[in-house]
Short mmCIF file of C-alpha atoms (C1' of nucleotides) in Angstrom, two decimals:
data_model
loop_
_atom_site.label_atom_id
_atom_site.label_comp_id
_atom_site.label_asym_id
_atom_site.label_seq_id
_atom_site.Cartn_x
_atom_site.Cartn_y
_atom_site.Cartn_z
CA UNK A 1 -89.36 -91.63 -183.16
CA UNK A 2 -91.41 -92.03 -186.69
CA UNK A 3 -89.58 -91.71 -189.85
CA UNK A 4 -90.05 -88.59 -191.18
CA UNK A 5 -92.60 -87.80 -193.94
CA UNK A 6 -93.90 -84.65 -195.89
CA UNK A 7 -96.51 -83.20 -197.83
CA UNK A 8 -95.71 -81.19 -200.94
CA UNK A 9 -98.63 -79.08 -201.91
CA UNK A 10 -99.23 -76.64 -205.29
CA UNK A 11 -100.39 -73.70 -204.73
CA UNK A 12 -103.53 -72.52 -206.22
CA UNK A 13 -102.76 -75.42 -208.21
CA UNK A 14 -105.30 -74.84 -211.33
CA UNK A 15 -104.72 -71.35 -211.79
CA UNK A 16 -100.98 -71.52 -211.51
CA UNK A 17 -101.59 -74.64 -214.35
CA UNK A 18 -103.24 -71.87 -216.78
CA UNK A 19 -100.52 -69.04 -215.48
CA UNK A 20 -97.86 -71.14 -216.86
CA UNK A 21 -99.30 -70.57 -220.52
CA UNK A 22 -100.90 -67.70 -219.79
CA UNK A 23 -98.43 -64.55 -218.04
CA UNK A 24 -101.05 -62.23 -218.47
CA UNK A 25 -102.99 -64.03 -215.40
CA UNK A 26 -100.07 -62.84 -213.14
CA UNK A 27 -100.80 -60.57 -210.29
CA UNK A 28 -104.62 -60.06 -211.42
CA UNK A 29 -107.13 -62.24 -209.65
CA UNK A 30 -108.13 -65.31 -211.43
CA UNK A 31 -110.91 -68.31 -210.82
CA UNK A 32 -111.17 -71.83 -212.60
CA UNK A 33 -114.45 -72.97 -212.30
CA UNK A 34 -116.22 -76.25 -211.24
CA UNK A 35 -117.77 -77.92 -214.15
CA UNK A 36 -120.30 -76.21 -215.80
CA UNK A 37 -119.02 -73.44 -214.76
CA UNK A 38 -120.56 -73.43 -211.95
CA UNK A 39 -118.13 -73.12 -208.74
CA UNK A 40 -115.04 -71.12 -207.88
CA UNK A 41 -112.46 -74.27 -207.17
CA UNK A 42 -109.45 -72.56 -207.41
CA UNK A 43 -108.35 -68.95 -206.90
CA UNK A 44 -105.06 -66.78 -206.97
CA UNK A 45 -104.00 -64.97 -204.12
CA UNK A 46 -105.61 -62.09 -205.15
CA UNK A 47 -108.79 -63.27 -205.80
CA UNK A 48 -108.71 -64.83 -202.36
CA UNK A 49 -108.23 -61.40 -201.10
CA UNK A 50 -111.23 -59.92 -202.52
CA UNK A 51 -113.09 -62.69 -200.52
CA UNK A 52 -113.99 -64.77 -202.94
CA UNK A 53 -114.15 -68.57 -201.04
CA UNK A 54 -113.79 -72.15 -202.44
CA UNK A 55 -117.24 -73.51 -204.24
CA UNK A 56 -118.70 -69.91 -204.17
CA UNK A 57 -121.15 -70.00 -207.14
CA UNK A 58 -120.28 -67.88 -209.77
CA UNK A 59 -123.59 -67.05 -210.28
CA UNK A 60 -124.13 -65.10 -206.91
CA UNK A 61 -120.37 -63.24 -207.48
CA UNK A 62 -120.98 -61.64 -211.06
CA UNK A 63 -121.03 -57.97 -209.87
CA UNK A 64 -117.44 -58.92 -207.84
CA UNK A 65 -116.14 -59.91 -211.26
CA UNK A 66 -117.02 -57.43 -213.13
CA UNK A 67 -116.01 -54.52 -210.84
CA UNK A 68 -112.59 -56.53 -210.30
CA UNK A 69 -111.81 -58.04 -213.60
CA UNK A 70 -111.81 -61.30 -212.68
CA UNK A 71 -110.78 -63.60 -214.92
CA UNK A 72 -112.67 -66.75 -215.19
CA UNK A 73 -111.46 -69.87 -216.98
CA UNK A 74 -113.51 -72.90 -217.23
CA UNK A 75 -111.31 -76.30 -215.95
CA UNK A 76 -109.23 -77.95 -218.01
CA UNK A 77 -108.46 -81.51 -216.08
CA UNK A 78 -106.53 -82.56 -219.50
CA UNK A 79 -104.32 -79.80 -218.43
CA UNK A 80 -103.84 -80.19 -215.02
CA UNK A 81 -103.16 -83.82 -214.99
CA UNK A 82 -100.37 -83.53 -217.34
CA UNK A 83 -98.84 -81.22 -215.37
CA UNK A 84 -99.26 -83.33 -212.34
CA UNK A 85 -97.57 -86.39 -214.35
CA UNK A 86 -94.36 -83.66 -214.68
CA UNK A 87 -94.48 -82.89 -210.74
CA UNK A 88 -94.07 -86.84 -209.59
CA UNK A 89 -91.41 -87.13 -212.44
CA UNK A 90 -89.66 -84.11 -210.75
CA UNK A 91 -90.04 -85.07 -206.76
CA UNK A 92 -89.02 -88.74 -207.88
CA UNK A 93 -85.21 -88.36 -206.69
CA UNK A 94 -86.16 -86.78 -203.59
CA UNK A 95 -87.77 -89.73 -201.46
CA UNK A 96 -87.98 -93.40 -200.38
CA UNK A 97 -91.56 -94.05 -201.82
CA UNK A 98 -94.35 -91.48 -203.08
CA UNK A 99 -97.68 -91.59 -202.29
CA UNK A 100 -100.19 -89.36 -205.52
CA UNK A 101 -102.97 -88.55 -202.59
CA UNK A 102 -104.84 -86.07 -204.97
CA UNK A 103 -104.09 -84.15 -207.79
CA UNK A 104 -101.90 -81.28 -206.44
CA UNK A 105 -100.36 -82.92 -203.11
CA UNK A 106 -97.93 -86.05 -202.74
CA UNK A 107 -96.99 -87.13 -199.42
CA UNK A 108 -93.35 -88.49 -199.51
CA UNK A 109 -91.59 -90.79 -197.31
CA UNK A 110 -88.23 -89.33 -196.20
CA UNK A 111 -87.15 -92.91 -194.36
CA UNK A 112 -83.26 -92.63 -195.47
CA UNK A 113 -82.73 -88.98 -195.58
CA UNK A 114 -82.67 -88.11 -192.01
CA UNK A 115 -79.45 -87.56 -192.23
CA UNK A 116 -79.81 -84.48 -194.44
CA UNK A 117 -81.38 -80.87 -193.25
CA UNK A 118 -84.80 -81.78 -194.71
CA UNK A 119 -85.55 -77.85 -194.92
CA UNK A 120 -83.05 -78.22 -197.14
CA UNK A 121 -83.58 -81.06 -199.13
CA UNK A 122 -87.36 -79.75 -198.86
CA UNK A 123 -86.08 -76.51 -200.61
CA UNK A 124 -84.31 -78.02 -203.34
CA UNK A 125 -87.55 -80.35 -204.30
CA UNK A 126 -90.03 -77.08 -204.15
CA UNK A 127 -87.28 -75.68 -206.95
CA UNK A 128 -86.88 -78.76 -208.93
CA UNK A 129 -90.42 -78.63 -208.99
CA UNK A 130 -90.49 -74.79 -210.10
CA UNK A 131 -88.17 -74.90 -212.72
CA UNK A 132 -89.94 -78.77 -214.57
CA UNK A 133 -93.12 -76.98 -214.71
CA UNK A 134 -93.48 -73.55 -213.50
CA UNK A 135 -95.77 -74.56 -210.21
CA UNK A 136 -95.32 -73.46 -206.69
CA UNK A 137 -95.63 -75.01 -204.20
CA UNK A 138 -94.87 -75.59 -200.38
CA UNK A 139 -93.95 -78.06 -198.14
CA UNK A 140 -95.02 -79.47 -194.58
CA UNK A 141 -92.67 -82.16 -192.19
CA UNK A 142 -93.81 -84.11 -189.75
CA UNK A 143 -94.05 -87.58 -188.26
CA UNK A 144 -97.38 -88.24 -189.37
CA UNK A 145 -99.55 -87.32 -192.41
CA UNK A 146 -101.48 -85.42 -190.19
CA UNK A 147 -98.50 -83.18 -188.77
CA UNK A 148 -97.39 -82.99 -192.45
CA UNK A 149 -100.44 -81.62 -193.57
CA UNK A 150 -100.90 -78.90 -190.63
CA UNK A 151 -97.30 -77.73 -191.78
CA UNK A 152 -97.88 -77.52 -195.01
CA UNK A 153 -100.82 -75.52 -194.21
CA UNK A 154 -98.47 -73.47 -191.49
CA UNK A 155 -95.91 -72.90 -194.59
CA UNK A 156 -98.09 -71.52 -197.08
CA UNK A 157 -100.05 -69.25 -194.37
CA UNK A 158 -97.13 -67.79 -192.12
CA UNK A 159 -94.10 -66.02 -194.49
CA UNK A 160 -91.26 -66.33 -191.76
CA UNK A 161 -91.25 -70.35 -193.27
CA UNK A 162 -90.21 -69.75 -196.77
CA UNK A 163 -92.05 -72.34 -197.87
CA UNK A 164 -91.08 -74.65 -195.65
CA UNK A 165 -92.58 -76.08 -191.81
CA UNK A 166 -91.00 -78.51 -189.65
CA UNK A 167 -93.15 -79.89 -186.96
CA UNK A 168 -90.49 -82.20 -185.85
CA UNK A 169 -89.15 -79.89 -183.75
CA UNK A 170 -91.12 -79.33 -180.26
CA UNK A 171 -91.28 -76.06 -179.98
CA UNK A 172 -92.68 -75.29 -183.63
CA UNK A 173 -94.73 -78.28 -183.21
CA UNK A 174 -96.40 -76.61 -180.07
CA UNK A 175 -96.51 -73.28 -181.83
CA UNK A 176 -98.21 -74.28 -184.71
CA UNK A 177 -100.82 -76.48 -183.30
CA UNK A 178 -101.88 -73.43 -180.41
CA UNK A 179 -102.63 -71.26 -183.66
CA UNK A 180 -104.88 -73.50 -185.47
CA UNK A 181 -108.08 -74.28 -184.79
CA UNK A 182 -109.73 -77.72 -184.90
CA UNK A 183 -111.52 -77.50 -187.75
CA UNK A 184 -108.07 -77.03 -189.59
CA UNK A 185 -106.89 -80.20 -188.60
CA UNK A 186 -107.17 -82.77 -191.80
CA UNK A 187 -110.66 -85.00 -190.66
CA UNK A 188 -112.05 -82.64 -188.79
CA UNK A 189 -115.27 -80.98 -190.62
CA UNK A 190 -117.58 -78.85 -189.28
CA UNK A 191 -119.95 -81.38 -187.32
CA UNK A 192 -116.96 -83.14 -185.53
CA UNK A 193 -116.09 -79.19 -184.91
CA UNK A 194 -119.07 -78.13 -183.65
CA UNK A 195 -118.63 -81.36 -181.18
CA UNK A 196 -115.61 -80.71 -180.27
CA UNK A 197 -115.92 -77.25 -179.47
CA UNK A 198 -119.21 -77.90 -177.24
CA UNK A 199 -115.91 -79.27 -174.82
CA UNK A 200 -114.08 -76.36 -175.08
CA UNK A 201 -111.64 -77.90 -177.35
CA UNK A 202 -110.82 -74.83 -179.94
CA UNK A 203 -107.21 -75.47 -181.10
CA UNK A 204 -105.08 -78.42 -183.08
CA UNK A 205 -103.45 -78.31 -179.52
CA UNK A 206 -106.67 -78.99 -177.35
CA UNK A 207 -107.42 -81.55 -179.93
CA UNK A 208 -103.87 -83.18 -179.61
CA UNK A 209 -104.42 -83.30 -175.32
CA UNK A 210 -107.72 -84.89 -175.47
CA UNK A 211 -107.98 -88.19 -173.99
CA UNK A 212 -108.21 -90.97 -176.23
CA UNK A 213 -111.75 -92.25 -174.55
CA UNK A 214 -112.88 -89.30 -174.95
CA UNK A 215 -112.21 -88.60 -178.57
CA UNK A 216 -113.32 -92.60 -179.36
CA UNK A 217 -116.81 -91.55 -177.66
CA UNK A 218 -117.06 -88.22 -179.10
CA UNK A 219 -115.78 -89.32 -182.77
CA UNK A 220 -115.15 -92.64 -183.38
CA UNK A 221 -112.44 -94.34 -184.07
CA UNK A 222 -111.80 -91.60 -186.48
CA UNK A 223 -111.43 -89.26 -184.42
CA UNK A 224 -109.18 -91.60 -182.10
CA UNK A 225 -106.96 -92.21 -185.05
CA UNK A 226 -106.71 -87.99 -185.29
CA UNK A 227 -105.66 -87.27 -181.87
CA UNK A 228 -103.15 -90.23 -182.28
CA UNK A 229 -101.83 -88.77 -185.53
CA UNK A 230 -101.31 -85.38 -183.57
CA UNK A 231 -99.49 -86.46 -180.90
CA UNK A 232 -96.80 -87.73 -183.71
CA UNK A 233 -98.02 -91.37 -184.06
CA UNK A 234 -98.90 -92.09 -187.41
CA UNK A 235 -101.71 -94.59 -188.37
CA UNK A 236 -101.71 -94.71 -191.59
CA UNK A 237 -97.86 -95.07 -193.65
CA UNK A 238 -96.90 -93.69 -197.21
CA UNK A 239 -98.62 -95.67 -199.63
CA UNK A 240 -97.72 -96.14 -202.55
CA UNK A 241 -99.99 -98.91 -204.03
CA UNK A 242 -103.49 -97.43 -205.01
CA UNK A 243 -105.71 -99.25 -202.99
CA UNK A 244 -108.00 -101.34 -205.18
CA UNK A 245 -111.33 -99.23 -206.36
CA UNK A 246 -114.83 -100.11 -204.96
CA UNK A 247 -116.80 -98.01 -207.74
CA UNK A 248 -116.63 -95.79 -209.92
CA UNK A 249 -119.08 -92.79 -210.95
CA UNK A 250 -120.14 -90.41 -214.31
CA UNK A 251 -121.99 -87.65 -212.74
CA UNK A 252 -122.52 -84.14 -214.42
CA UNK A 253 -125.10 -81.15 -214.24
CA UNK A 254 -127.03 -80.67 -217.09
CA UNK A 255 -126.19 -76.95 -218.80
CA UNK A 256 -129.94 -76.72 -219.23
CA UNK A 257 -133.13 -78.36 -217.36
CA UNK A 258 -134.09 -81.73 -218.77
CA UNK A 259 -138.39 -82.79 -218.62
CA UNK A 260 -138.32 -85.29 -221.16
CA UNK A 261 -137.80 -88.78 -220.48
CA UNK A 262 -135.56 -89.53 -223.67
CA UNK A 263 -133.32 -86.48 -223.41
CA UNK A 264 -132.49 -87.21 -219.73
CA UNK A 265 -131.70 -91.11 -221.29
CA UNK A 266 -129.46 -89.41 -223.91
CA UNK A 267 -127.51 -87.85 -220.99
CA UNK A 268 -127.75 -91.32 -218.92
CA UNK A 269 -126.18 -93.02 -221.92
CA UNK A 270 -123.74 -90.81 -222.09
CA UNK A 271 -123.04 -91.22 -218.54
CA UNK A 272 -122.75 -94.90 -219.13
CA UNK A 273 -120.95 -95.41 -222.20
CA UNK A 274 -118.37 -93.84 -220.10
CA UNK A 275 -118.48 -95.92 -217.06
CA UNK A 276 -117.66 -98.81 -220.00
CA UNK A 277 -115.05 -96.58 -220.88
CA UNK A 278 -113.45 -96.36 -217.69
CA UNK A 279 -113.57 -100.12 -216.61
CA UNK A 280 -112.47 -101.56 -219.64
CA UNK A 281 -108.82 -98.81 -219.32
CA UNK A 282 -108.91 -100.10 -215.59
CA UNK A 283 -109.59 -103.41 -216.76
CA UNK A 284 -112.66 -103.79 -214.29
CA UNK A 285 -115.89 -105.56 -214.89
CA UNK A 286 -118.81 -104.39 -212.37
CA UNK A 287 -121.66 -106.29 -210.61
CA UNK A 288 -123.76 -103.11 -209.72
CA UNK A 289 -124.89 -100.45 -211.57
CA UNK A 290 -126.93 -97.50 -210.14
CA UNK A 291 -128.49 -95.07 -211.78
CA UNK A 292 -129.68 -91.15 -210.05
CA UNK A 293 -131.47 -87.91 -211.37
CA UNK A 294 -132.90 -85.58 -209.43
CA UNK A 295 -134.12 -81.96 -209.30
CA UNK A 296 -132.86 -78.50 -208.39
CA UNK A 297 -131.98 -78.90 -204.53
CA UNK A 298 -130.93 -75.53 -204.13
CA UNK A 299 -134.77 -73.96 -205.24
CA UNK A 300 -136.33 -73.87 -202.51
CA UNK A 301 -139.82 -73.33 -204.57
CA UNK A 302 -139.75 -75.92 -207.33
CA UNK A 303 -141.46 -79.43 -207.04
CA UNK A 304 -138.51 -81.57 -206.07
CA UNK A 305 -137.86 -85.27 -206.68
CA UNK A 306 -134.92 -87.36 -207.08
CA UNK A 307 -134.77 -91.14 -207.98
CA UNK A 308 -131.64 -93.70 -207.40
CA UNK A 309 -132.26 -97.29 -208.52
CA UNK A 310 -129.96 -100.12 -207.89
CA UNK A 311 -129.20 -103.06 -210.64
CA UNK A 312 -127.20 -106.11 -210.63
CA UNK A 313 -125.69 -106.55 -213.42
CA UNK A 314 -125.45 -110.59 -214.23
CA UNK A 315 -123.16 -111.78 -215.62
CA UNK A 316 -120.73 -109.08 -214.37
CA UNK A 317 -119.20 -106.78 -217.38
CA UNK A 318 -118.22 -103.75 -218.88
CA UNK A 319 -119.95 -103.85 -221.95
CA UNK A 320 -121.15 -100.46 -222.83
CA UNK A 321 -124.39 -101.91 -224.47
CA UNK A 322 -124.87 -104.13 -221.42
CA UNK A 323 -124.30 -100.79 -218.92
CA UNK A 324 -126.67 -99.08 -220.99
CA UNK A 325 -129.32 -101.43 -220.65
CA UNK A 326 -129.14 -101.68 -216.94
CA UNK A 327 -129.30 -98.04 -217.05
CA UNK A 328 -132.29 -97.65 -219.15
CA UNK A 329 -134.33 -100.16 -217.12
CA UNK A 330 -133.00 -98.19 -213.66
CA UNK A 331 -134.21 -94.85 -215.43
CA UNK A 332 -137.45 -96.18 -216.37
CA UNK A 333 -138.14 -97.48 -212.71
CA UNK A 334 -137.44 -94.53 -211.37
CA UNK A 335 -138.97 -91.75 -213.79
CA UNK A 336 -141.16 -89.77 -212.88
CA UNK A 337 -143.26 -87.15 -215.48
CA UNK A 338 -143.58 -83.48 -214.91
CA UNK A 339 -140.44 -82.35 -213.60
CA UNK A 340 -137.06 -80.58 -214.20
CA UNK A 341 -134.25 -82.78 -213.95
CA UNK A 342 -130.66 -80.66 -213.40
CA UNK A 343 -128.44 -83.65 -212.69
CA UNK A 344 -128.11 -87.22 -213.19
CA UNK A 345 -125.38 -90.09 -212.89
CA UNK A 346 -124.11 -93.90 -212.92
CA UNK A 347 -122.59 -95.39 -210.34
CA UNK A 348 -120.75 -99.12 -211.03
CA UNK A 349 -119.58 -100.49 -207.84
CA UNK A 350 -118.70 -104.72 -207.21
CA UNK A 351 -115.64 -104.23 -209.38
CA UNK A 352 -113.58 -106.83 -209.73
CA UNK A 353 -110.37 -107.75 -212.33
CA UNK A 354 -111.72 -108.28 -215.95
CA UNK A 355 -109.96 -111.52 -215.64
CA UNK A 356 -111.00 -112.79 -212.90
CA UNK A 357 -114.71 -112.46 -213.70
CA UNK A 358 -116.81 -115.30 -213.13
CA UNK A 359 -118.24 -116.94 -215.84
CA UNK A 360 -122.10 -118.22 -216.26
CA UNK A 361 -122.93 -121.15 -217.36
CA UNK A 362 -124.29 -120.41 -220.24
CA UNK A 363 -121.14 -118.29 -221.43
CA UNK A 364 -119.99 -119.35 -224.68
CA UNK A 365 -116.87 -118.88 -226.08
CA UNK A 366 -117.88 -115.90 -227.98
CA UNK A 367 -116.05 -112.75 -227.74
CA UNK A 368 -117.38 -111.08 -230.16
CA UNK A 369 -118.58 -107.93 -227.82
CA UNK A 370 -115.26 -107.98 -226.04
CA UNK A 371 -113.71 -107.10 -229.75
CA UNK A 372 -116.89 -104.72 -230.54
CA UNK A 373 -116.36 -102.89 -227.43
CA UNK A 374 -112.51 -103.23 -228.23
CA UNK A 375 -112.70 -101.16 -231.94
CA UNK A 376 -114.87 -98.57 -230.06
CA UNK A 377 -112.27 -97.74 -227.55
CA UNK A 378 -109.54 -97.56 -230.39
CA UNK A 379 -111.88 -95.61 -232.57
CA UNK A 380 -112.71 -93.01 -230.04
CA UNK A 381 -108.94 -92.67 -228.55
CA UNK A 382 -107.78 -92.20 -232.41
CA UNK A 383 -110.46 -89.94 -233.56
CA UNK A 384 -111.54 -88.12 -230.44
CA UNK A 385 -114.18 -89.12 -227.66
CA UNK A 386 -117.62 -89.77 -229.04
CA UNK A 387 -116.68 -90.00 -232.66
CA UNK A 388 -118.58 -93.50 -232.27
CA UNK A 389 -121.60 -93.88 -229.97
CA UNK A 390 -124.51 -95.37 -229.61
CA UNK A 391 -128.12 -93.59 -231.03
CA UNK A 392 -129.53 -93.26 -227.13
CA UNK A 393 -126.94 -90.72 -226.35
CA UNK A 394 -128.61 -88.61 -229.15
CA UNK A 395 -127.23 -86.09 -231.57
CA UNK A 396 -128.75 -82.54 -230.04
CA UNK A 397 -127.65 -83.47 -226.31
CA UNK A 398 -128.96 -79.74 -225.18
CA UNK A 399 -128.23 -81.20 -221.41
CA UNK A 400 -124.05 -80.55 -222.33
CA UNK A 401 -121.87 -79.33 -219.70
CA UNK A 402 -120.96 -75.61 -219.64
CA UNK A 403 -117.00 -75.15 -220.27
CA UNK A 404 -117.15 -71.87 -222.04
CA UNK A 405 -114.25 -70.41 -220.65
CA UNK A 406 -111.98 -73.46 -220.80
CA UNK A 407 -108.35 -73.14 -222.04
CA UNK A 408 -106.25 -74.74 -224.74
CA UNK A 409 -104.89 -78.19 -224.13
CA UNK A 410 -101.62 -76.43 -224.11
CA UNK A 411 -99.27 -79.46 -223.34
CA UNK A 412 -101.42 -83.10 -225.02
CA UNK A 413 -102.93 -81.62 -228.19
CA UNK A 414 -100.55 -81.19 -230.79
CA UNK A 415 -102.70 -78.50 -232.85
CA UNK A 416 -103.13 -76.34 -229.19
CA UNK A 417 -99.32 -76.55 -228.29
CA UNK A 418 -98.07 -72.88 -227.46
CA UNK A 419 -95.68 -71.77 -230.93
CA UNK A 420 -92.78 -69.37 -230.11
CA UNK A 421 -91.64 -67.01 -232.93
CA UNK A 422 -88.40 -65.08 -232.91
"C1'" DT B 1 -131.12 -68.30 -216.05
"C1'" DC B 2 -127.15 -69.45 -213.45
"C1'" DT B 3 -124.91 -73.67 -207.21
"C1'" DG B 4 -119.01 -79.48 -209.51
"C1'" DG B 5 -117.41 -84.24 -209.75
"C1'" DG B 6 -115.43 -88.20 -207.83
"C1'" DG B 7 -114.16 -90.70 -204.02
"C1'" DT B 8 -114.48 -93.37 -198.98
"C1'" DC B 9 -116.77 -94.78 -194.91
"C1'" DC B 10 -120.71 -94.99 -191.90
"C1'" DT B 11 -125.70 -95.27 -190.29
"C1'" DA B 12 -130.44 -96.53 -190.40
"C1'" DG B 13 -134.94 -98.30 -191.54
"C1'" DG B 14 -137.80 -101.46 -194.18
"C1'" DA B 15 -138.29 -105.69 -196.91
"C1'" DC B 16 -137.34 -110.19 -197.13
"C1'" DC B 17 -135.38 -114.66 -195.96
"C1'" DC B 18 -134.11 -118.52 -192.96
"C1'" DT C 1 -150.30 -115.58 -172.69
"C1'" DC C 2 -146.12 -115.86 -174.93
"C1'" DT C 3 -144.73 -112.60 -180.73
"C1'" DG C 4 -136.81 -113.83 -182.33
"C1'" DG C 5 -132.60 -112.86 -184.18
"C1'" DG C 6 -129.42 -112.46 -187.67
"C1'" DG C 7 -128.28 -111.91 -192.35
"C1'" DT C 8 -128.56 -109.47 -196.90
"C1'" DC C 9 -130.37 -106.15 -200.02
"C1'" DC C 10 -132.15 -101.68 -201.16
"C1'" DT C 11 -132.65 -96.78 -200.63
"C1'" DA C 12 -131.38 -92.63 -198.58
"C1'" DG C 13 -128.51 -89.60 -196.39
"C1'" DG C 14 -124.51 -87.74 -193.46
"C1'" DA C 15 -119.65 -86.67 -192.93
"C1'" DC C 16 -115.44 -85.88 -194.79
"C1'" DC C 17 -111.77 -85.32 -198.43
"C1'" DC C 18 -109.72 -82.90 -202.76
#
DNA sequence: TCTGGGGTCCTAGGACCC
DNA sequence: TCTGGGGTCCTAGGACCC
């Protein structure tokens, strides 16, 4: 028998963030939206029960939210991610190794604590958790991450858990996976459902009985791994070590259309003056750089075209000035007059440590960018992001993201933190 | 007028090279 | 008459995750 292993999970994990600040947002619905306002990514239980679903665009909803009073609240990551920081601090006594697998769910490896009643010990974490930082959450327990994650999603659905699903036990186990269907299992989307189904395979269960040829032909060794997972054999452990990064990306809408070439290369310089940014904090230096914009895909009636050019970037760095002029070149290659751009990005990918970058030979000694690039970072993390930038990210930048709904940084900006007055 | 961003892994065709 | 095969690079897109 596996070690046992579980997946703690927040619920409605952004809007219970802005709750914590904000006790007027209980028990009335409430949505954070995607950048730019665009999607529903979170939602309370009672906006869920007006039918609202995850990445509905706001957009096509407005009437709901009016006639409802829905509050809507722009995302505040800043928020959220400091709050997350408090939730590993808090389940950090309560297992052998943690693994951060996104921003509102740890899996944590319970190797040593079989001896306890892990409902139990599973309890006590979900109200360390709830008194540190106000979140709920719930917890699934299985013998693989799989089995965790289908009880976690049994524990928040069915009351009778409290919180809390064991799969280890048969019986549940069985129970569980006859009431979910395959496309709740975690790796099955809807093509690999629609596959599956064609074989009269409905439920988690049928999934778990179907023979391993079978699920190699159908889906790969994916799928293969799935079915293994299900039947309690894990194939992939608690890891705690991030794996190393392949790329990185900077992609954002723009909050209005963009037809011009230099305002769409204010936005792409944007875009990668922050790629710098975020290789130089990971200490990274990249050897690709592409660089996208395309149209409107969801109108169906406007002249669409999209353009993705690939650069190597020799030799390999994460000079902002260097990033930018890959970009620029990508941009020009690709640009195309007379039509609206809505979205555009860089991609860096080839990363490698900063200091084990190989060197050219005609690489001098200089470091003189290195320490340019250095008093830029410090500039901007002691004055505020963009307080020094270059002139092709522009002064008007029209393109910005939409955030007009976005809340305080309640908890990591001094001049924002919450006063109480008696 | 208004439909997210950031990841991983996989596939596939054409260009090009040896 | 017979018209290769394997590798890499580039572009594009699918599938899935949160």
């Amino acid at each position: 028998m596996s070690a046992p292993l579980c997946l703690i999970d927040c619920n409605n994990f952004y809007v219970s963030c802005e709750r914590v600040f904000r006790p007027d947002l209980n028990g009335v619905p409430v949505l954070v939206a995607s950048n730019n306002d665009g999607c529903a990514v979170a939602r309370s239980a009672e906006a869920k029960a007006l039918g609202i679903k995850m990445g509905e665009p706001i957009h096509l909803i407005k009437d709901k939210i009016k006639a409802h009073s829905i509050r809507v609240l722009s995302s505040n990551y800043t928020l959220y991610a400091d709050v997350q920081r408090r939730i590993i601090a808090a389940l950090e006594p309560f297992a052998k190794d943690i693994e951060v697998y996104s921003i509102d769910e740890n899996f944590l490896d319970l190797a040593g604590f079989e001896h306890l009643d892990l409902v139990a010990h599973a309890q006590a974490m979900r109200e360390r958790v709830l008194q540190w930082t106000a979140i709920p959450t719930c917890v699934g327990i299985g013998t693989s991450k799989t089995l965790a994650k289908l009880a976690n999603a049994a524990a928040k659905k069915n009351p009778l858990f409290d919180g809390v699903a064991d799969l280890r036990d048969e019986q549940t186990r069985n129970w569980v996976l006859d009431r979910f269907s395959v496309e709740d299992v975690w790796g099955v989307g809807r093509a690999t459902a629609a596959k599956v189904n064609a074989l009269r395979i409905a439920t988690a269960g049928h999934l778990r009985d179907m023979p391993m040829k079978q699920a190699r032909s159908v889906g790969g060794v994916v799928l293969e791994r799935i079915v293994a997972e299900l039947r309690g054999i894990p194939s992939s452990a608690v890891e705690v070590m991030e794996p190393p990064r392949k790329g990185m990306a900077v992609t954002r809408s723009f909050g209005k259309p963009v037809t011009d070439f230099e305002t769409l290369m204010g936005a792409i310089a944007q875009y990668a003056s922050r790629a710098g940014e975020k290789l130089r904090n990971h200490g990274l230096v990249a050897g690709r750089l592409t660089v996208f914009f395309h149209t409107n895909r969801f109108k169906d009636n406007a002249a669409q075209y999209g353009a993705s050019r690939m650069l190597t970037l020799h030799p390999m760095t994460n000079d902002t000035l260097e990033l930018l002029q890959a970009a620029r070149k990508g941009a020009e290659r690709g640009w195309k007059e007379g039509f609206a751009y809505t979205k555009a990005g860089i991609m860096v990918e080839d990363l490698i440590a900063a200091d084990a970058r190989p060197r050219t030979l005609f690489e001098a000694g200089d470091d003189r960018r290195d320490r340019l690039m250095g008093a830029l970072d410090a500039i901007n993390g002691k004055f505020g992001k963009m307080t020094a930038l270059t002139a092709t990210q522009g002064f008007k930048r029209e393109w910005r993201t939409k955030a007009d709904l976005k809340s305080p940084a309640y908890t990591t900006r001094i001049s924002d933190v919450p006063v109480v007055r008696c």
